[in-house]
mmCIF file of C-alpha atoms in Angstrom:
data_model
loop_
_atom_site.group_PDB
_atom_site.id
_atom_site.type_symbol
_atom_site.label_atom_id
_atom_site.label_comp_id
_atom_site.label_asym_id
_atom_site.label_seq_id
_atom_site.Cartn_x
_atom_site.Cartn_y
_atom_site.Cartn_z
ATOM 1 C CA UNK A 26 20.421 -26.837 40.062
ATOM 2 C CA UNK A 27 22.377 -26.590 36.748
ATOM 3 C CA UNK A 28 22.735 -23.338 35.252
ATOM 4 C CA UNK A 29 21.067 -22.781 31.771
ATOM 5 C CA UNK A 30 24.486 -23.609 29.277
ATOM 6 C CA UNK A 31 23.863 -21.484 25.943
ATOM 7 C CA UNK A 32 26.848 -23.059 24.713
ATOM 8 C CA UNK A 33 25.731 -26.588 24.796
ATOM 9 C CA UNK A 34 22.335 -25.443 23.009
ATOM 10 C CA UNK A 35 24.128 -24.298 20.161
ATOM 11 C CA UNK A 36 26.972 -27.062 19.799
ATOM 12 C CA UNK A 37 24.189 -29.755 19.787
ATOM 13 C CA UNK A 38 22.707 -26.997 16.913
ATOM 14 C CA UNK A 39 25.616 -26.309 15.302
ATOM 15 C CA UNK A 40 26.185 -30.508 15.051
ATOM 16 C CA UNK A 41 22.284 -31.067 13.980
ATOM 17 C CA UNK A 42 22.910 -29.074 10.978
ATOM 18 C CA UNK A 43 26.379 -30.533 10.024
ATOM 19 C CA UNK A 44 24.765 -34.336 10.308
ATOM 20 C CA UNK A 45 21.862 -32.789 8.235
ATOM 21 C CA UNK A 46 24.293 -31.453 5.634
ATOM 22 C CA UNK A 47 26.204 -34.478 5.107
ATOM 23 C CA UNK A 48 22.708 -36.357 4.693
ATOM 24 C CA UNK A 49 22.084 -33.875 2.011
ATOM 25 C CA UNK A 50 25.608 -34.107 0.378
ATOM 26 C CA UNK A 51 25.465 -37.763 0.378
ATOM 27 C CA UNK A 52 21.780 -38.033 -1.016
ATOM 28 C CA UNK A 53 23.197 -35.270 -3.767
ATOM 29 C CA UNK A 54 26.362 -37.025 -4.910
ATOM 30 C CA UNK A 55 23.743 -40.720 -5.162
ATOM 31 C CA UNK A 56 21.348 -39.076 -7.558
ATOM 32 C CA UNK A 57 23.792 -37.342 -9.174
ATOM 33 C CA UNK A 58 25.640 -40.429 -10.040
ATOM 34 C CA UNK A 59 22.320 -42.340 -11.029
ATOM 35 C CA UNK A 60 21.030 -39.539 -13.217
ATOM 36 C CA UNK A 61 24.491 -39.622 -14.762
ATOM 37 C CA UNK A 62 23.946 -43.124 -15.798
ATOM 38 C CA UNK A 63 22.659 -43.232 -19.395
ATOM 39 C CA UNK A 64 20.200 -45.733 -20.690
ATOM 40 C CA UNK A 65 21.908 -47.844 -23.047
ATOM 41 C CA UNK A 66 19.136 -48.078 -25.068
ATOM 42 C CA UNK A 67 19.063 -44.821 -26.139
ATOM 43 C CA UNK A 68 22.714 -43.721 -25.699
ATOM 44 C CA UNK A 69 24.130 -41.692 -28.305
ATOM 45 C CA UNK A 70 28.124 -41.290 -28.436
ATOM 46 C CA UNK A 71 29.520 -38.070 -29.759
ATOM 47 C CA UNK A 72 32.715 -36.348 -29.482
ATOM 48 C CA UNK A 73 32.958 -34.134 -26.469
ATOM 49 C CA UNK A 74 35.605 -32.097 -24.888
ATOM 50 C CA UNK A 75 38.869 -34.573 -24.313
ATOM 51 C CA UNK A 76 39.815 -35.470 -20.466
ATOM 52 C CA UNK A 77 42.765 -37.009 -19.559
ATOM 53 C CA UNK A 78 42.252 -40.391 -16.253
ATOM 54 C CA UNK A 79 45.323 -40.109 -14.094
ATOM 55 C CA UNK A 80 46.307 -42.219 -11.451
ATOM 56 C CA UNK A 81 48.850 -41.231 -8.771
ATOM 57 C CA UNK A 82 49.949 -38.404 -11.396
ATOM 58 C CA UNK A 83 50.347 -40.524 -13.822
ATOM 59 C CA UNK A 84 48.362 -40.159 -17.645
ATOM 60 C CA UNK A 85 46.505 -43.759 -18.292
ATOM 61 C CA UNK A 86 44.315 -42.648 -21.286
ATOM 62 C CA UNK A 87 42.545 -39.416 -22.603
ATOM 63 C CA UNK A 88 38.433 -39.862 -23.531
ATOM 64 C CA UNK A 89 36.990 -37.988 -25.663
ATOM 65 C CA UNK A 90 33.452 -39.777 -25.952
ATOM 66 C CA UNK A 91 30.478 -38.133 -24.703
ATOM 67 C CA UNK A 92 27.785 -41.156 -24.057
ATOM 68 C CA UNK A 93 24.242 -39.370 -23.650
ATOM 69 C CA UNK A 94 24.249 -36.865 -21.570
ATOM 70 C CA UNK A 95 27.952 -37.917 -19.599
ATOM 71 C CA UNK A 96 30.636 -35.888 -20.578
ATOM 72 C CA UNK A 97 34.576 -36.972 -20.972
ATOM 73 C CA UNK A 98 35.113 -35.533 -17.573
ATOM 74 C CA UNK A 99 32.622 -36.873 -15.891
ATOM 75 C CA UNK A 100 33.617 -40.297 -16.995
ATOM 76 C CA UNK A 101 37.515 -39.572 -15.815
ATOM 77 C CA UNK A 102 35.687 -37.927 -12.438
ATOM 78 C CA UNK A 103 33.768 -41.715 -12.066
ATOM 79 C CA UNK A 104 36.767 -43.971 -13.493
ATOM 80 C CA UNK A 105 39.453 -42.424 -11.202
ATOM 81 C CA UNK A 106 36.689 -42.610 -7.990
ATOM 82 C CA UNK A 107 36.962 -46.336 -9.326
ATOM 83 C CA UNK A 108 40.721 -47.156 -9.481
ATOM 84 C CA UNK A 109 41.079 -45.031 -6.002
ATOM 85 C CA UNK A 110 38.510 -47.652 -4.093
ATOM 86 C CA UNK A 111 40.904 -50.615 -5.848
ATOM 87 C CA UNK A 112 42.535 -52.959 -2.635
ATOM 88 C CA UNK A 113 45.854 -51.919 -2.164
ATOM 89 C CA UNK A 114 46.848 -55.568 -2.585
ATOM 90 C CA UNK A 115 44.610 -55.481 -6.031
ATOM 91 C CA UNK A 116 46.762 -58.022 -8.729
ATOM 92 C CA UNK A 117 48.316 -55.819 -11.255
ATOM 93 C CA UNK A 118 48.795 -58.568 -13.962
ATOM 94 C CA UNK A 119 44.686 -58.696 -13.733
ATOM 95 C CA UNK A 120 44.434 -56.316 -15.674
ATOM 96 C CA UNK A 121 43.290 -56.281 -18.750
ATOM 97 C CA UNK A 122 40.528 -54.780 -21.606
ATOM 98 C CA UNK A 123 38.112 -56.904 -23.439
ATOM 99 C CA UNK A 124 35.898 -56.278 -26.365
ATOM 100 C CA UNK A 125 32.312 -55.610 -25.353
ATOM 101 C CA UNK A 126 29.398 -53.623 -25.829
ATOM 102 C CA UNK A 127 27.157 -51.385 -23.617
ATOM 103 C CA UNK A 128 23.609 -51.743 -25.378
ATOM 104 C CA UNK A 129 24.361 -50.216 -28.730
ATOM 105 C CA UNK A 130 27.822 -48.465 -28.081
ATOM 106 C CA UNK A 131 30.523 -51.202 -28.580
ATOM 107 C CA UNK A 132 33.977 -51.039 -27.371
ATOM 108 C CA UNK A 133 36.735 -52.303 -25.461
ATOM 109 C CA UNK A 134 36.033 -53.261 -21.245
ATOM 110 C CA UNK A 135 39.197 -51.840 -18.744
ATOM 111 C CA UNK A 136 38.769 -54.798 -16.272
ATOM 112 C CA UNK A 137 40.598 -55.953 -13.014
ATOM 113 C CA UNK A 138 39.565 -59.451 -12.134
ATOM 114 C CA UNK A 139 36.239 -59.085 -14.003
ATOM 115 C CA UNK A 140 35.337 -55.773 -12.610
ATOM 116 C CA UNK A 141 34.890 -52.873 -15.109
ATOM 117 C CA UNK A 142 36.915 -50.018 -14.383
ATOM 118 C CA UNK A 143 35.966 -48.547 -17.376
ATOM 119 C CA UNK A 144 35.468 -48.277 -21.104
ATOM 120 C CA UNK A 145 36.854 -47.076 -24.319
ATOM 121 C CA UNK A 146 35.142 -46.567 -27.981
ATOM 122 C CA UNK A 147 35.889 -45.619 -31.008
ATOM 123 C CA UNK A 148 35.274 -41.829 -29.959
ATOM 124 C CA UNK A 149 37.749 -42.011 -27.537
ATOM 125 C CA UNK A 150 40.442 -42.321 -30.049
ATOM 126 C CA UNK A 151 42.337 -39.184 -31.101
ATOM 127 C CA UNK A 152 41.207 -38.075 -34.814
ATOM 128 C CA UNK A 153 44.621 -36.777 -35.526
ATOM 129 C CA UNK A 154 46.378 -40.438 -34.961
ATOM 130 C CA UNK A 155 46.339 -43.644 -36.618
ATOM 131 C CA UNK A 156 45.940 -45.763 -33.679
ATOM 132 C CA UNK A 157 43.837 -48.121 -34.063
ATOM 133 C CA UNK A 158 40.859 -48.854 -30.469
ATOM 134 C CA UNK A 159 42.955 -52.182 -29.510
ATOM 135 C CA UNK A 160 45.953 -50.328 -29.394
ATOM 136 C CA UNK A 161 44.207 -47.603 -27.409
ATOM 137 C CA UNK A 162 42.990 -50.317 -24.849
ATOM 138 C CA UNK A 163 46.308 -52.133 -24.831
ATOM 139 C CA UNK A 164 47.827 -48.609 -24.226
ATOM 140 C CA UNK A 165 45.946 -47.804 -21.493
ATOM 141 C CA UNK A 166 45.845 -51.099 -19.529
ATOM 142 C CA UNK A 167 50.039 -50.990 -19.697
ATOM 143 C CA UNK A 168 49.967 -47.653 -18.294
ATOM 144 C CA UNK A 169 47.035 -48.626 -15.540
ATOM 145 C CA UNK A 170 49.532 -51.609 -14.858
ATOM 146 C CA UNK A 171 52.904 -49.273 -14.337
ATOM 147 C CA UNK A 172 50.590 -46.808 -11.974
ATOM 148 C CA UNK A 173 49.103 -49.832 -9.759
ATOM 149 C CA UNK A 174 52.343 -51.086 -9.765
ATOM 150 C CA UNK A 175 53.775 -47.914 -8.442
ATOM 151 C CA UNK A 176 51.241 -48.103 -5.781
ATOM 152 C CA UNK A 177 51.985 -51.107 -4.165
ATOM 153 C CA UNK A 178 55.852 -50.362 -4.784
ATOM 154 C CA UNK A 179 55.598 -47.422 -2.408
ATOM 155 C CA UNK A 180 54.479 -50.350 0.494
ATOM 156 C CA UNK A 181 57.159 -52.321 0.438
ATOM 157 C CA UNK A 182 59.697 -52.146 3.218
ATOM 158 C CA UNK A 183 62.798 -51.966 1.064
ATOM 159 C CA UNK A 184 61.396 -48.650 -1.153
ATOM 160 C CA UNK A 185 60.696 -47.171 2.326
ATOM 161 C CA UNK A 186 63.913 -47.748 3.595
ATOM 162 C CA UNK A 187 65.399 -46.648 0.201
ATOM 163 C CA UNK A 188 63.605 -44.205 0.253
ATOM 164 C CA UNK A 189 64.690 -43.118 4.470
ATOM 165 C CA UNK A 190 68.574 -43.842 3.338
ATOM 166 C CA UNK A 191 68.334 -40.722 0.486
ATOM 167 C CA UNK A 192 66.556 -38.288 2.511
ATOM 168 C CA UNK A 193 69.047 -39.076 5.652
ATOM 169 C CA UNK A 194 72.032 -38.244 2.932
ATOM 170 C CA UNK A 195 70.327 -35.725 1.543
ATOM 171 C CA UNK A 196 69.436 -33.697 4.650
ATOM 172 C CA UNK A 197 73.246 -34.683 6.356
ATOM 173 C CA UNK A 198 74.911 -33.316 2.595
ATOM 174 C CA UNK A 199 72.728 -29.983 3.083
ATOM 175 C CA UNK A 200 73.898 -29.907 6.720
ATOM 176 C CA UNK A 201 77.212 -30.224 5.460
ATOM 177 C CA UNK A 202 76.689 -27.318 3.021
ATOM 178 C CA UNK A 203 75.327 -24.935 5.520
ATOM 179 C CA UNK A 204 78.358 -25.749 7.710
ATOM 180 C CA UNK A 205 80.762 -24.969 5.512
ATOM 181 C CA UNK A 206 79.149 -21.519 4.552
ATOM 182 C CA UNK A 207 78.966 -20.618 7.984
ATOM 183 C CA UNK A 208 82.759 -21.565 8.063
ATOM 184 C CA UNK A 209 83.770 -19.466 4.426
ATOM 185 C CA UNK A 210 81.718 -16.727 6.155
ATOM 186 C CA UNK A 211 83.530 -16.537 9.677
ATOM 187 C CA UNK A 212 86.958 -16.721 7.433
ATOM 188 C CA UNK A 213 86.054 -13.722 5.128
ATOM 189 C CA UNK A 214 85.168 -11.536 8.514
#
C-alpha cells in the first residue's frame, strides 16, 4: 500500500494555483488591451506626457498624443509589443507611413507590408520644432528601417563570425596584458 505523500498534495496545489494565475494574468493583460482601445468616434487627441518607441535600444520616434483615454506610453508599451512580434525575416524596405485617418483623428499610418505598426498625428510633433508631420513619419520609418536592419544584421553568419574574430583578439590581447604584469611583477621582486 502506498504511503500518504504530503509532498505530492501540495506540488499538484502549488501548480493548480500557478495555471490559475496565469489564466488570470492572461485574461487581465486581454481586457486591459481592449479597454485601452478608444472608440474612434468619440476620440479626443490632446497632448500628454511625451514617450520615446525604441527598438533594440535604438530611438524611432517620441509621441506625445494622448487619444481618449491612451496615454503616450501606453501607445510606445503597444507599438514596441508590435515591432517585437515582427518575423525576423520581416522586409525592411516595406516599410513605410501613409496618410490616413482613425475616425476623426487624421494622421500618418507606420506600416510594414500593409500592417499598421502604428500611428503619428499632429500632437505627436514637438511644439518647440518646425518639423513639419511628413517629416516626422519619414523620420521615424528611416530610423524603424536602420533598427530592423540591425536585427537581421546580427543573423548573418559573417557579423557572427566578425563578431567571434574581435572577442578571440580581444580576450588573447588581455591575456597578453595580464602576462606581462605578472612578468614586470616577478622582475620588480
Amino acid at each position: 500500500m502506498a504511503a500518504f505523500r504530503p509532498e505530492r498534495k501540495l506540488v499538484r496545489l502549488a501548480a493548480s494555483l500557478m495555471i490559475v494565475l496565469a489564466a488570470a494574468l492572461a485574461a487581465c493583460s486581454h481586457a486591459r488591451a481592449q479597454a485601452s482601445l478608444p472608440d474612434p468616434s468619440t476620440a479626443t487627441v490632446s497632448i500628454g506626457e511625451p514617450a520615446t518607441v525604441h527598438v533594440w535600444n535604438r530611438p524611432i520616434v517620441e509621441l506625445r498624443a494622448k487619444i481618449g483615454s491612451v496615454t503616450p506610453a501606453m501607445r510606445v508599451e503597444g507599438i514596441e509589443t508590435r515591432i517585437r512580434r515582427l518575423p525576423l525575416d520581416a522586409p525592411v524596405d516595406a516599410v513605410k507611413a501613409v496618410p490616413g485617418s482613425f475616425g476623426k483623428i487624421s494622421g500618418y499610418w507606420v506600416q510594414l507590408e500593409g500592417r499598421t505598426l502604428f500611428g503619428l498625428t499632429a500632437e505627436d510633433l514637438d511644439p518647440d520644432s518646425d518639423q513639419t508631420l511628413e517629416a516626422l513619419a519619414a523620420q521615424a520609418v528611416s530610423r524603424l528601417k536602420e533598427a530592423l536592419a540591425a536585427r537581421a544584421d546580427q543573423r548573418r553568419l559573417p557579423v557572427l563570425l566578425r563578431g567571434a574574430l574581435f572577442a578571440v583578439l580581444a580576450t588573447a590581447a588581455f591575456a597578453a596584458a595580464l602576462w606581462g604584469i605578472a612578468r614586470l611583477r616577478v622582475r620588480a621582486v
